[in-house]
Amino acid sequence: MTLAPETWPTPLLNAVRTSNRYLLNPLMLRLAGRKNWYAAAIEHTGRRSGKAYTTPVVAERIDDGFVIPLPYGTDVDWLQNVRAAGRATIASQGETYPVVHPEIIDAADALPLLSASRRRTFERVGIAGYLRVKDQPAN
C-alpha cells in the first residue's frame, strides 16, 4: 500500500493541492530555504506568464545537485515550469544554488542517492518519482 498523494482519488488530491497552494505554501515559504529547516524553496519562472514563482519543496543535497521527491506526481505547475526552463534556483540550508538539467527519475535511481532517514521515509510513503537537478557549472 502506498501513501503517496499521487495515488489518492482526484477530488481529494485537487483539494489538497488547492489547500497547499493557498494556505500551507505561503506559511512554509517563511521558513523554506533557511538554515536548520527541512524544507527548501525552488525559484522558477512561469512557462506561459514569465512570472517568477517560489515553491516550498523537500530537496536533498547530493554530490552534484539535488533530488526532490514528487509526492503529487509530475503534473504540478512548479515542475512543469522548471522542466520548460531547464533551470531553477534552490534555496536550502541558508545557501542558494542555481541548478540545471532537470530530469525525472524513478525511486530505484533516486533512493540510493538519499540520506538513510529520507530514504526510509520516502520508501514508506511510496513516492515513485523524483526530480534530479544538477548544480549549474561556474562560468
Short mmCIF file of C-alpha atoms in Angstrom, two decimals:
data_model
loop_
_atom_site.label_atom_id
_atom_site.label_comp_id
_atom_site.label_asym_id
_atom_site.label_seq_id
_atom_site.Cartn_x
_atom_site.Cartn_y
_atom_site.Cartn_z
CA MET A 1 0.00 0.00 0.00
CA THR A 2 1.24 3.47 -0.83
CA LEU A 3 0.51 6.71 0.99
CA ALA A 4 1.83 8.92 -1.81
CA PRO A 5 -0.67 11.68 -2.67
CA GLU A 6 -0.42 10.91 -6.39
CA THR A 7 -2.37 7.71 -5.67
CA TRP A 8 -5.27 9.49 -3.95
CA PRO A 9 -8.67 9.97 -5.63
CA THR A 10 -8.64 13.02 -7.91
CA PRO A 11 -11.14 15.14 -5.91
CA LEU A 12 -9.13 14.64 -2.71
CA LEU A 13 -5.84 15.30 -4.47
CA ASN A 14 -7.19 18.51 -6.01
CA ALA A 15 -8.49 19.69 -2.62
CA VAL A 16 -5.10 19.07 -1.00
CA ARG A 17 -3.27 20.82 -3.86
CA THR A 18 -5.54 23.86 -3.54
CA SER A 19 -5.12 23.93 0.23
CA ASN A 20 -1.35 23.69 -0.13
CA ARG A 21 -1.18 26.41 -2.76
CA TYR A 22 -3.21 29.00 -0.87
CA LEU A 23 -2.73 28.08 2.80
CA LEU A 24 0.26 25.85 3.55
CA ASN A 25 2.76 27.04 0.93
CA PRO A 26 2.64 30.74 1.92
CA LEU A 27 3.32 29.72 5.53
CA MET A 28 6.09 27.29 4.55
CA LEU A 29 7.81 29.90 2.42
CA ARG A 30 8.53 31.96 5.53
CA LEU A 31 11.00 29.26 6.64
CA ALA A 32 11.81 27.31 3.47
CA GLY A 33 15.45 27.52 2.50
CA ARG A 34 16.64 28.72 5.89
CA LYS A 35 19.41 27.06 7.82
CA ASN A 36 18.25 24.19 10.06
CA TRP A 37 14.84 23.91 8.36
CA TYR A 38 13.88 20.76 6.46
CA ALA A 39 12.15 22.46 3.53
CA ALA A 40 13.89 24.19 0.65
CA ALA A 41 12.49 26.76 -1.76
CA ILE A 42 12.68 26.36 -5.52
CA GLU A 43 12.53 29.54 -7.57
CA HIS A 44 11.22 29.09 -11.10
CA THR A 45 9.76 31.10 -13.97
CA GLY A 46 6.23 30.57 -15.26
CA ARG A 47 6.36 28.83 -18.62
CA ARG A 48 3.50 30.93 -20.02
CA SER A 49 3.46 34.06 -17.85
CA GLY A 50 7.20 34.60 -17.42
CA LYS A 51 6.41 35.49 -13.79
CA ALA A 52 8.84 34.49 -11.02
CA TYR A 53 7.50 31.95 -8.52
CA THR A 54 8.85 30.32 -5.38
CA THR A 55 7.55 26.97 -4.15
CA PRO A 56 8.49 25.09 -0.96
CA VAL A 57 9.85 21.59 -1.59
CA VAL A 58 11.85 18.94 0.22
CA ALA A 59 15.21 18.90 -1.56
CA GLU A 60 18.01 16.54 -0.59
CA ARG A 61 21.50 17.83 -1.39
CA ILE A 62 23.61 15.28 -3.29
CA ASP A 63 27.16 15.49 -4.65
CA ASP A 64 26.32 17.28 -7.88
CA GLY A 65 22.92 18.83 -7.20
CA PHE A 66 19.60 17.92 -5.56
CA VAL A 67 16.96 15.22 -5.53
CA ILE A 68 13.36 16.34 -4.90
CA PRO A 69 10.56 13.85 -4.22
CA LEU A 70 7.40 14.26 -6.30
CA PRO A 71 4.60 13.07 -3.97
CA TYR A 72 1.95 14.71 -6.19
CA GLY A 73 3.35 13.26 -9.40
CA THR A 74 4.71 15.11 -12.42
CA ASP A 75 1.61 17.13 -13.30
CA VAL A 76 2.33 20.07 -10.98
CA ASP A 77 2.93 23.61 -12.17
CA TRP A 78 6.27 24.24 -10.48
CA LEU A 79 7.76 21.07 -12.00
CA GLN A 80 6.44 21.85 -15.47
CA ASN A 81 7.93 25.35 -15.17
CA VAL A 82 11.35 24.01 -14.15
CA ARG A 83 11.35 21.44 -16.94
CA ALA A 84 10.30 24.02 -19.55
CA ALA A 85 13.01 26.47 -18.47
CA GLY A 86 15.68 23.81 -17.95
CA ARG A 87 16.84 25.65 -14.84
CA ALA A 88 15.83 26.93 -11.41
CA THR A 89 17.34 28.20 -8.19
CA ILE A 90 17.13 26.25 -4.94
CA ALA A 91 17.50 27.86 -1.52
CA SER A 92 18.45 25.25 1.05
CA GLN A 93 20.05 25.47 4.49
CA GLY A 94 20.74 29.19 4.07
CA GLU A 95 22.55 28.76 0.74
CA THR A 96 21.38 29.43 -2.82
CA TYR A 97 22.15 27.06 -5.69
CA PRO A 98 21.48 27.66 -9.39
CA VAL A 99 20.54 24.29 -10.90
CA VAL A 100 20.11 22.96 -14.43
CA HIS A 101 19.26 19.77 -16.35
CA PRO A 102 16.01 18.78 -14.61
CA GLU A 103 15.40 15.06 -15.02
CA ILE A 104 12.58 12.87 -13.73
CA ILE A 105 13.96 9.69 -12.19
CA ASP A 106 12.26 6.76 -10.50
CA ALA A 107 12.63 5.57 -6.93
CA ALA A 108 15.16 2.87 -7.88
CA ASP A 109 17.55 5.56 -9.14
CA ALA A 110 16.73 8.23 -6.53
CA LEU A 111 16.69 6.34 -3.25
CA PRO A 112 20.37 5.26 -3.27
CA LEU A 113 21.33 8.95 -3.59
CA LEU A 114 19.43 9.99 -0.45
CA SER A 115 20.37 10.01 3.22
CA ALA A 116 19.22 6.95 5.16
CA SER A 117 16.48 8.82 7.04
CA ARG A 118 15.00 10.40 3.91
CA ARG A 119 15.29 7.11 2.01
CA ARG A 120 13.30 5.28 4.72
CA THR A 121 10.62 7.99 4.83
CA PHE A 122 10.14 8.19 1.07
CA GLU A 123 10.12 4.39 0.74
CA ARG A 124 7.42 4.11 3.43
CA VAL A 125 5.28 6.76 1.78
CA GLY A 126 5.74 5.08 -1.60
CA ILE A 127 6.89 8.05 -3.66
CA ALA A 128 7.53 6.76 -7.18
CA GLY A 129 9.00 9.79 -8.97
CA TYR A 130 11.74 12.29 -8.17
CA LEU A 131 13.28 15.32 -9.80
CA ARG A 132 17.05 15.34 -10.09
CA VAL A 133 18.77 18.63 -10.89
CA LYS A 134 22.45 19.35 -11.23
CA ASP A 135 24.47 22.29 -9.99
CA GLN A 136 24.94 24.89 -12.70
CA PRO A 137 28.60 24.91 -13.74
CA ALA A 138 30.51 28.09 -12.91
CA ASN A 139 31.21 30.23 -15.97
#
